[in-house]
mmCIF file of C-alpha atoms in Angstrom:
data_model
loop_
_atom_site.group_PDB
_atom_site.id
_atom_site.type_symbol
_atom_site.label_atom_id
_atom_site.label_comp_id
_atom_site.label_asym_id
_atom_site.label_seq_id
_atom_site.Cartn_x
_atom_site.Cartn_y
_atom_site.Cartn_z
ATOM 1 C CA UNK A 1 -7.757 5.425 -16.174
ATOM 2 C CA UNK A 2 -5.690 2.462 -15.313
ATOM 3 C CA UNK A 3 -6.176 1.286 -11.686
ATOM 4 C CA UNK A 4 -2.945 -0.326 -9.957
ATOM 5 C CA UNK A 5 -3.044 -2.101 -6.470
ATOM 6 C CA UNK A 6 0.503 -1.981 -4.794
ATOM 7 C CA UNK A 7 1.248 -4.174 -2.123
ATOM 8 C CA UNK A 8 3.896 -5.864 -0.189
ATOM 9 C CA UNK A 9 4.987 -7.352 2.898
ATOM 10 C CA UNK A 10 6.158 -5.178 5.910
ATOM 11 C CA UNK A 11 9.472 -4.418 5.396
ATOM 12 C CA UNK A 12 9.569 -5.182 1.774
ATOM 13 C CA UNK A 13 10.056 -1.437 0.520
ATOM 14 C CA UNK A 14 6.544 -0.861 -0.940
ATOM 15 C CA UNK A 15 6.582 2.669 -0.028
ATOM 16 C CA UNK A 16 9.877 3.481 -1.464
ATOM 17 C CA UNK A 17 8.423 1.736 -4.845
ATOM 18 C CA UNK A 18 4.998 3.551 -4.399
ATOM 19 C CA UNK A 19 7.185 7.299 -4.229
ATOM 20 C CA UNK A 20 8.956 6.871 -6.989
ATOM 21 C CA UNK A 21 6.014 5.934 -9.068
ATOM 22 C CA UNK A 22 4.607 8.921 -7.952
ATOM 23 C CA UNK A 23 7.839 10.947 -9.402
ATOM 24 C CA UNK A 24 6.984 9.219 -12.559
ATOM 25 C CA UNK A 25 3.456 10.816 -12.700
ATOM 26 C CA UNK A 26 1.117 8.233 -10.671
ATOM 27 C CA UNK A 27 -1.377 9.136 -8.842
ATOM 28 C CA UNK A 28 -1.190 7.606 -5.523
ATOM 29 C CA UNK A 29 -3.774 6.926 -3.125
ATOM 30 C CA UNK A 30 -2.634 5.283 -0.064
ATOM 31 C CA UNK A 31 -5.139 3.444 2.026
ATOM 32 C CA UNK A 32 -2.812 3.329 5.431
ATOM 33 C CA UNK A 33 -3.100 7.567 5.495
ATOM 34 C CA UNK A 34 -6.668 7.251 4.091
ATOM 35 C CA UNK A 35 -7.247 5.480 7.319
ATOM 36 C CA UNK A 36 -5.799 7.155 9.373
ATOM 37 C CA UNK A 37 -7.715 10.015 7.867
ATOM 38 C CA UNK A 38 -10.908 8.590 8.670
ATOM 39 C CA UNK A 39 -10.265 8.251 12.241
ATOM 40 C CA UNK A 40 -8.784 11.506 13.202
ATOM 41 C CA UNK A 41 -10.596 13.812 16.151
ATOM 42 C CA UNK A 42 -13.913 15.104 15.380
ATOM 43 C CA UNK A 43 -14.611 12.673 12.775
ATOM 44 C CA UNK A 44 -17.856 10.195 12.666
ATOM 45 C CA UNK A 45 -15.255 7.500 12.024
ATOM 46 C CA UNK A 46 -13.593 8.018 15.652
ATOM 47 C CA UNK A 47 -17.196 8.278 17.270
ATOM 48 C CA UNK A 48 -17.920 4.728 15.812
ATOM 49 C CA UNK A 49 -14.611 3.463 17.112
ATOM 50 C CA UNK A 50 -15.092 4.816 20.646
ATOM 51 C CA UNK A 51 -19.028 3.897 20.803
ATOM 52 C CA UNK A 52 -17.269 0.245 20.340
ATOM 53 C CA UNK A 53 -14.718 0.111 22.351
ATOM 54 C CA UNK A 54 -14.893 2.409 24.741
ATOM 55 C CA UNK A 55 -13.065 6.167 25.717
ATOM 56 C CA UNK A 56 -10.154 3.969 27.185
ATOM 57 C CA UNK A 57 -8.591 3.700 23.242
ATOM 58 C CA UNK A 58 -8.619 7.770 23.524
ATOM 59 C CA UNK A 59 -5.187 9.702 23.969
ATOM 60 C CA UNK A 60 -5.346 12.647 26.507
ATOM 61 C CA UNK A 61 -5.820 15.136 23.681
ATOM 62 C CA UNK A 62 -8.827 13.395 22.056
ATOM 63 C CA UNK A 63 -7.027 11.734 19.400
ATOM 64 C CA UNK A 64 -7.246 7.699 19.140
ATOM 65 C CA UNK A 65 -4.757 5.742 21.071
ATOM 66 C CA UNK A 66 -3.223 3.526 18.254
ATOM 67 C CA UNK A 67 -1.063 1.014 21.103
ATOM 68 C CA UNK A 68 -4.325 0.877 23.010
ATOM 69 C CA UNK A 69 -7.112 -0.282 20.120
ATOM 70 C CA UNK A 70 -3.748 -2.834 18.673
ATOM 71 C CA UNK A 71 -3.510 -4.337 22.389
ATOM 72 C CA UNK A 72 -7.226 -4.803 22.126
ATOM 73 C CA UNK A 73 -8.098 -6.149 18.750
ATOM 74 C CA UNK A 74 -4.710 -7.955 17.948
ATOM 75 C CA UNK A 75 -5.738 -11.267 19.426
ATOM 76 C CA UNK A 76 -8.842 -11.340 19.034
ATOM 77 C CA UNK A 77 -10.887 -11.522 15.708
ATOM 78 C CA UNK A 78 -14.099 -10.620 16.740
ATOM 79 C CA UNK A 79 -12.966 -7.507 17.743
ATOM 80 C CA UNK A 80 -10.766 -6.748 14.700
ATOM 81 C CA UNK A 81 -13.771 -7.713 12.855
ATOM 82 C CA UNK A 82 -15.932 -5.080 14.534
ATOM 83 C CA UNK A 83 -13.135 -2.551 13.758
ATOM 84 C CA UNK A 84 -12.736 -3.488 10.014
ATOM 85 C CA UNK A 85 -16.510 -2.963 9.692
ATOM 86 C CA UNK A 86 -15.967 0.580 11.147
ATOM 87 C CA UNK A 87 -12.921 1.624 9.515
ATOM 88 C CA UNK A 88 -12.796 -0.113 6.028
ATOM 89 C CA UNK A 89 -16.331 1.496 4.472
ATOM 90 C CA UNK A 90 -14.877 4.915 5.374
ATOM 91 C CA UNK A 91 -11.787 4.071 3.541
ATOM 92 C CA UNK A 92 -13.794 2.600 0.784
ATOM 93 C CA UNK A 93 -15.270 5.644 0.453
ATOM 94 C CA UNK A 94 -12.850 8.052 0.506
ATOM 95 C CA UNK A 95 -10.313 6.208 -2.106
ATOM 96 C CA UNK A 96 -13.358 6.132 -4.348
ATOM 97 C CA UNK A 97 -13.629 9.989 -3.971
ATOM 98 C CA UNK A 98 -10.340 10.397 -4.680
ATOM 99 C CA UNK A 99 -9.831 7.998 -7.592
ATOM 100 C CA UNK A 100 -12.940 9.816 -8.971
ATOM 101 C CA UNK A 101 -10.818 13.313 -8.894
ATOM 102 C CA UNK A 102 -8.137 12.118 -11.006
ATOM 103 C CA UNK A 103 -7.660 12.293 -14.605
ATOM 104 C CA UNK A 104 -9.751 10.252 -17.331
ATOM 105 C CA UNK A 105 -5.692 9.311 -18.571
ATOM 106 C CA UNK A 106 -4.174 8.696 -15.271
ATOM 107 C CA UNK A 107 -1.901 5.987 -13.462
ATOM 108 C CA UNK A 108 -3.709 5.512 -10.211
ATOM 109 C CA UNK A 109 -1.786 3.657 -7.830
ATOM 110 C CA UNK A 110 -3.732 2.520 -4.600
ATOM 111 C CA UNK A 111 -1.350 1.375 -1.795
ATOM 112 C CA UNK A 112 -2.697 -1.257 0.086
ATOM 113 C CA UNK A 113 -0.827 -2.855 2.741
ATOM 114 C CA UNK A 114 -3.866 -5.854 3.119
ATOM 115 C CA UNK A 115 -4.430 -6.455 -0.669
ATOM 116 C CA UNK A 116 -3.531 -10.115 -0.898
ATOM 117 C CA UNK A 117 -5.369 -10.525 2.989
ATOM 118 C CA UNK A 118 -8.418 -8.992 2.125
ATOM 119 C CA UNK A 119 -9.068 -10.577 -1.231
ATOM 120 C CA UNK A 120 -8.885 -7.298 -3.079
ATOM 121 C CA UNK A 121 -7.176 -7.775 -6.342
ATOM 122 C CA UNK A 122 -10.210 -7.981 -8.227
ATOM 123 C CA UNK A 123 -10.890 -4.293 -7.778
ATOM 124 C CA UNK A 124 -7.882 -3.320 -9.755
ATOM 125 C CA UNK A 125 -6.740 -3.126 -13.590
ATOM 126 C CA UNK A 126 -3.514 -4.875 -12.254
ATOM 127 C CA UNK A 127 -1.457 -5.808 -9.128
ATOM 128 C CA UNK A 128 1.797 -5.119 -8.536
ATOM 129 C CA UNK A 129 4.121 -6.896 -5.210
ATOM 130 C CA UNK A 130 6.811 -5.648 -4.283
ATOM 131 C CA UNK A 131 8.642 -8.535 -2.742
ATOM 132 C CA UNK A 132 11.602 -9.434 -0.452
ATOM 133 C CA UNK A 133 13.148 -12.339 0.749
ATOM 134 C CA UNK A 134 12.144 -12.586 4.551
ATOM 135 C CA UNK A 135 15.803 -12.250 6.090
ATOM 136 C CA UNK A 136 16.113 -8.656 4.238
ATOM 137 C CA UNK A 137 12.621 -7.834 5.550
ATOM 138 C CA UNK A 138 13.195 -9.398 9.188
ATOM 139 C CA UNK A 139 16.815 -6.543 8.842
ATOM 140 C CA UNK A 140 14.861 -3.931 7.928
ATOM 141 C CA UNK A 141 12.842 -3.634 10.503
ATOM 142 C CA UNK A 142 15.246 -4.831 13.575
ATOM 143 C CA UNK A 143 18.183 -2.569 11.501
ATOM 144 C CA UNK A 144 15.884 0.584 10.192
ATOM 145 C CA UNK A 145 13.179 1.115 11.999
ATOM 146 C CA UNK A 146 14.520 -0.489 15.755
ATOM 147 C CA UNK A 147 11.463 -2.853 15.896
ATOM 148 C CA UNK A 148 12.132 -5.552 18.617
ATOM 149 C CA UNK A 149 13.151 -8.874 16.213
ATOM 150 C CA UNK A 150 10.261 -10.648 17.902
ATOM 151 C CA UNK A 151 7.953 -8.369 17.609
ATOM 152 C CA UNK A 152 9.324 -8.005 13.614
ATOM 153 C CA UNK A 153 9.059 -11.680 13.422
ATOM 154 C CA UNK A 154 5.104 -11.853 14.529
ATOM 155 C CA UNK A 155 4.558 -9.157 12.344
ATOM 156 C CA UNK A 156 5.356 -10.821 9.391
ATOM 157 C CA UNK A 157 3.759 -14.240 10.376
ATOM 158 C CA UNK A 158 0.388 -12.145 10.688
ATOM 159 C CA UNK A 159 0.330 -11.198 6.549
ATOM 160 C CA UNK A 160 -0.089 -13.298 4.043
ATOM 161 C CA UNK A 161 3.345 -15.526 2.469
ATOM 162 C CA UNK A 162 5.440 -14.545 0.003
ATOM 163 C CA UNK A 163 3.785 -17.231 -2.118
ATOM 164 C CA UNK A 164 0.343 -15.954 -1.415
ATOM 165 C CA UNK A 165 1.322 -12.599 -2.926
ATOM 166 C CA UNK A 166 3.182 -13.812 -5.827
ATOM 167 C CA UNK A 167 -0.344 -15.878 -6.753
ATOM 168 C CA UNK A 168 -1.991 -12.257 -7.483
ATOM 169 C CA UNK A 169 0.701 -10.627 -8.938
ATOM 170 C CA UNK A 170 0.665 -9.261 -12.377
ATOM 171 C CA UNK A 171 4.129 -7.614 -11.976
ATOM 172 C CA UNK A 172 6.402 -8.236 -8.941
ATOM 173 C CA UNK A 173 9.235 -5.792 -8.431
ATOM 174 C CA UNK A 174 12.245 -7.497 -6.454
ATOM 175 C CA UNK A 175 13.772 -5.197 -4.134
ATOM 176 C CA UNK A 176 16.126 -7.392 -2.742
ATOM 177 C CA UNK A 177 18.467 -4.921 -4.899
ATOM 178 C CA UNK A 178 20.768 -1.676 -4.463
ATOM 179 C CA UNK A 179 18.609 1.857 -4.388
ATOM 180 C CA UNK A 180 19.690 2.396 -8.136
ATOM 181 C CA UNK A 181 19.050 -0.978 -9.310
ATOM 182 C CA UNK A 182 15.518 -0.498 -7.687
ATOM 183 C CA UNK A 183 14.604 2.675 -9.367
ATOM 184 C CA UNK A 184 15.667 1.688 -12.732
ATOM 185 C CA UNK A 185 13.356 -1.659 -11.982
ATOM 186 C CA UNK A 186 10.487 0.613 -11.073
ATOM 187 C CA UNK A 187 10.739 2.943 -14.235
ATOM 188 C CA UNK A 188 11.092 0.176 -16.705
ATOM 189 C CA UNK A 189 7.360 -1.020 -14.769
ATOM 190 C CA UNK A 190 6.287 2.778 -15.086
ATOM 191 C CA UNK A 191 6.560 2.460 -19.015
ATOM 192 C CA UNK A 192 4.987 -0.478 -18.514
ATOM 193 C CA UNK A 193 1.798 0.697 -16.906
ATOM 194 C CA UNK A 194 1.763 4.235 -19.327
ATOM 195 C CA UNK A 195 1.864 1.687 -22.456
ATOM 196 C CA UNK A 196 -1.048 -0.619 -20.709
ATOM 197 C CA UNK A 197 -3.111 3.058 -20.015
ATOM 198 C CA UNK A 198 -2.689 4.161 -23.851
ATOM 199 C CA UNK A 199 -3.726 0.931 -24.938
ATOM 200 C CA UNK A 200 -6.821 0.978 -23.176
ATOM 201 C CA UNK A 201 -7.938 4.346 -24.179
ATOM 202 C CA UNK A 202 -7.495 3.241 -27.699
ATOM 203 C CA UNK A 203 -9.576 0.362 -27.010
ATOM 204 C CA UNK A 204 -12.470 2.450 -25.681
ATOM 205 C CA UNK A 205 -11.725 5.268 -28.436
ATOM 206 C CA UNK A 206 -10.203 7.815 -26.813
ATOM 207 C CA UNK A 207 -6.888 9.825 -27.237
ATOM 208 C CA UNK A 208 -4.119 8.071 -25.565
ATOM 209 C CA UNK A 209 -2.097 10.761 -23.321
ATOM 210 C CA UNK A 210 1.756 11.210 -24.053
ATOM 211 C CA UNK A 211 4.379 9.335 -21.545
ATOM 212 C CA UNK A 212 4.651 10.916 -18.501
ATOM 213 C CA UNK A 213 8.520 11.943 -18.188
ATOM 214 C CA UNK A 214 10.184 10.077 -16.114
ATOM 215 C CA UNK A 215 11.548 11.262 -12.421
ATOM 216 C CA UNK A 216 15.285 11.450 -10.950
ATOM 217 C CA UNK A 217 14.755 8.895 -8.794
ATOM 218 C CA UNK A 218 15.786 10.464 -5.742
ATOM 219 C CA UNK A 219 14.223 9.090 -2.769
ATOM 220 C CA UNK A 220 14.798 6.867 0.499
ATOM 221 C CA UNK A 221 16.585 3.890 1.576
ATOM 222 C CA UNK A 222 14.060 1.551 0.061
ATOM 223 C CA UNK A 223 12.631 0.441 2.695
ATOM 224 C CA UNK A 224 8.743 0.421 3.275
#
């Protein structure tokens, strides 16, 4: 299979791009649900997390308190460190297990928002960034998703550049464009990855699969 790590900055539309891969035939395994997954009541994952920092990051109904762990690990490393230890084996994990369920022929497309962060490009065929320019990101999420602009503007200063990104991309899909201009942008990559996929099974000696048909298109606002 071909293995595809999609990233982007917040607010940059990655998971507009990564849905209408997935309506060309990708396989998508998305690491932010993965890990939220991972953490949900009753799971060892949540036990580790409270053991560590205590029932206080616990909702009323047993669930975790997102705010509450963020207000506690935000600032400071050491604790985000102790969390990342907790959380990102179990994600590991479980993306492995699912990769290992798809098809020897498939498009697997792992969304992951820390790629470029956490130094993970080399675990994938390819990389693809979906990129921005920072005013349309900083609009997005005042405009879209009501996100105070400071707030907005210390999320984004807490990933990694544009520039960063761009260094460990093997395809970058601008979506500083119009909704159509984006999805015709995104299919023209999907042919892109199919023909990469067929040429590596006829490297190894297998069959190459026929193109997936391509989707309609219809999806969001192209935003992340």
């Amino acid at each position: 299979m071909l293995t595809v790590g999609l990233t982007g900055g917040i607010g940059a539309g990655k998971s507009e791009v990564s849905r209408l891969l997935v309506e060309h035939g990708a396989v998508l395994i998305d690491a932010d649900r993965i890990a939220r997954e991972v953490v949900a009541p009753g799971t060892p994952g949540l036990a580790a997390v409270v053991e560590a920092f205590g029932e206080g990051v616990l909702t009323t109904d047993g669930s975790l308190d997102r705010p509450a762990l963020g207000s506690l690990v935000f600032a400071d490393p050491e604790k985000l460190a102790v969390l990342n230890a907790i959380v990102h084996p179990l994600v590991g994990a479980r993306s492995r297990e699912l990769e290992s369920g798809a098809a020897e022929d498939a498009v697997v497309v792992h969304d992951v928002p820390l790629l470029t962060e956490n130094g993970l490009a080399p675990l994938y065929d390819l990389v693809i960034v979906v990129d921005a320019d920072p005013a349309t990101r900083l609009d997005r999420l005042v405009r879209l998703r009501g996100m105070a602009e400071d707030d907005a503007r210390a999320r984004m200063a807490a990933q990694a550049t544009r520039e960063q990104r761009w260094k460990i991309a093997d395809i970058v899909i601008d979506n500083d464009v119009p909704l159509d201009a984006l999805r015709e942008r995104v299919a023209d990559v999907w042919d892109e990855l199919v023909r990469r996929e067929r040429e590596r099974r006829t490297a190894s000696g297998a069959a190459p699969h026929a193109t997936a048909p391509r989707g309609d298109g219809r999806a969001g606002d192209g935003t992340e």
